[in-house]
XYZ file of C-alpha atoms in Angstrom:
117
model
C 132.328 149.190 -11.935
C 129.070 149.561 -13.805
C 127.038 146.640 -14.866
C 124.728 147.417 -17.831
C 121.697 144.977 -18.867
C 121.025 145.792 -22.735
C 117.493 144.128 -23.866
C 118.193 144.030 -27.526
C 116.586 141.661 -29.529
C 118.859 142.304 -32.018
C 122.263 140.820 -31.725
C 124.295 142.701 -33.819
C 122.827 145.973 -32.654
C 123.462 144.804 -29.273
C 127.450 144.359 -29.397
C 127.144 147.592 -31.180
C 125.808 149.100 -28.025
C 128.169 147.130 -25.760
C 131.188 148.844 -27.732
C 129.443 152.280 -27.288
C 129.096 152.045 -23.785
C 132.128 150.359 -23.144
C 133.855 152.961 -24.531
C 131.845 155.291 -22.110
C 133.026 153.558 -19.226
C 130.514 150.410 -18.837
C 132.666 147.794 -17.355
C 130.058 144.841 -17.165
C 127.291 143.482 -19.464
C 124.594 140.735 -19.550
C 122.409 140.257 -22.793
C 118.636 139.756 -23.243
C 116.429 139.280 -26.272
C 112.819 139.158 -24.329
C 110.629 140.280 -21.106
C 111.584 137.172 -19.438
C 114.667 136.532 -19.961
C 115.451 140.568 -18.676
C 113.860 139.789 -15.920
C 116.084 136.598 -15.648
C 119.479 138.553 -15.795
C 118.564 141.500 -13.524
C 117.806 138.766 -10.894
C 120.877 137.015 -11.564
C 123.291 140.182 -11.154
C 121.377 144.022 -10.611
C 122.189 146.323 -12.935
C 123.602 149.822 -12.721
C 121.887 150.950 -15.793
C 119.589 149.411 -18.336
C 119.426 149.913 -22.331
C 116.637 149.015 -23.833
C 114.745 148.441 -26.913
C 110.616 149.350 -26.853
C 109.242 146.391 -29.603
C 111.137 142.861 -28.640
C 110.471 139.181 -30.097
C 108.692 138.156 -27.279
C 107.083 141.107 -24.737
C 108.378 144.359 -24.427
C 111.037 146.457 -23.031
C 109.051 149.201 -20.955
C 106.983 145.684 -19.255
C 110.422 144.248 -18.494
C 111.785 147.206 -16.792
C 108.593 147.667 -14.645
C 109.020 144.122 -13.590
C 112.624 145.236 -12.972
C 112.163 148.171 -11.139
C 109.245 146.905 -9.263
C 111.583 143.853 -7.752
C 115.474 145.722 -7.226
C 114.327 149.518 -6.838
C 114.852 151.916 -9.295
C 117.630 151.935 -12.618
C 118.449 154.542 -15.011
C 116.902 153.467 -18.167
C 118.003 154.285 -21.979
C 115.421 153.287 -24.520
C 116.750 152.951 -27.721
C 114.331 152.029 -30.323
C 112.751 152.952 -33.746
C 109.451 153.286 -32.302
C 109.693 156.058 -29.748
C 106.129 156.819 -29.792
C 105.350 153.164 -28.642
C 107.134 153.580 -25.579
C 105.165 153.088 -23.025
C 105.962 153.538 -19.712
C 108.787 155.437 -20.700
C 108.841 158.330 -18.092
C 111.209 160.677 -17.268
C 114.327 159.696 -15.827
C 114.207 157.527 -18.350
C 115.859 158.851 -21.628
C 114.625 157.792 -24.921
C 116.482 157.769 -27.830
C 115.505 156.901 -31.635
C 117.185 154.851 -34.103
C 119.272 155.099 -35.824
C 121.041 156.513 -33.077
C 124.291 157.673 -33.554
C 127.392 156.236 -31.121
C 128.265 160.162 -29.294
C 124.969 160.034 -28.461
C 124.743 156.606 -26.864
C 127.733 157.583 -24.817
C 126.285 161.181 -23.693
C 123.157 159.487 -22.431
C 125.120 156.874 -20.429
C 127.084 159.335 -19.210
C 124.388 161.263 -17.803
C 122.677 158.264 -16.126
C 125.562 155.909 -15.025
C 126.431 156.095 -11.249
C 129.194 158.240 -10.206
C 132.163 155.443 -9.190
């Protein structure tokens, strides 16, 4: 099984990305459209891997994923955003794709990260 936390603050990009990594293999998903309520879910069940999106409505994807990583230990991140340059702390493992992103590409980059079941 692999649980994936996607902090998209925008829905319909967000089912987009649970079909793409579904499709991968992703078995699992919770949803979250700011900082806090990331943090919320990754309480409420760990993830395996984390997608997420650099600029949300409220805080911002990198600051969620600290706070993440900080409390549960380390997850392979995805960053999926339009503003690339803006992501900050985005260090390596952490890959960092730009949108539009394209759905083979989603999938290689899970692929990569996602733990071996």
């Amino acid at each position: 099984m692999c649980h994936v936390l996607i902090i998209e603050d925008e829905p319909l990009l967000a089912f987009d990305l649970q079909d793409m990594l579904a499709a991968a293999g992703a078995t699992s998903f919770a949803f979250a459209e700011t900082e806090d309520d990331a943090v919320s879910e990754a309480r409420a069940r760990r993830p395996d891997v984390i997608t997420s999106d650099v600029m949300l409505r409220e805080g911002t994807g990198p600051q969620a994923v600290a706070v993440i990583v900080e409390e549960i230990g380390p997850v392979p991140v995805i960053y999926i955003t339009g503003s690339p340059d803006q992501c900050a702390p985005c260090d390596p493992p952490a890959r960092v794709l730009a949108k539009p992103v394209a759905d083979a590409m989603v999938r290689a980059a899970f692929r990569e990260v996602a733990p071996v079941t």
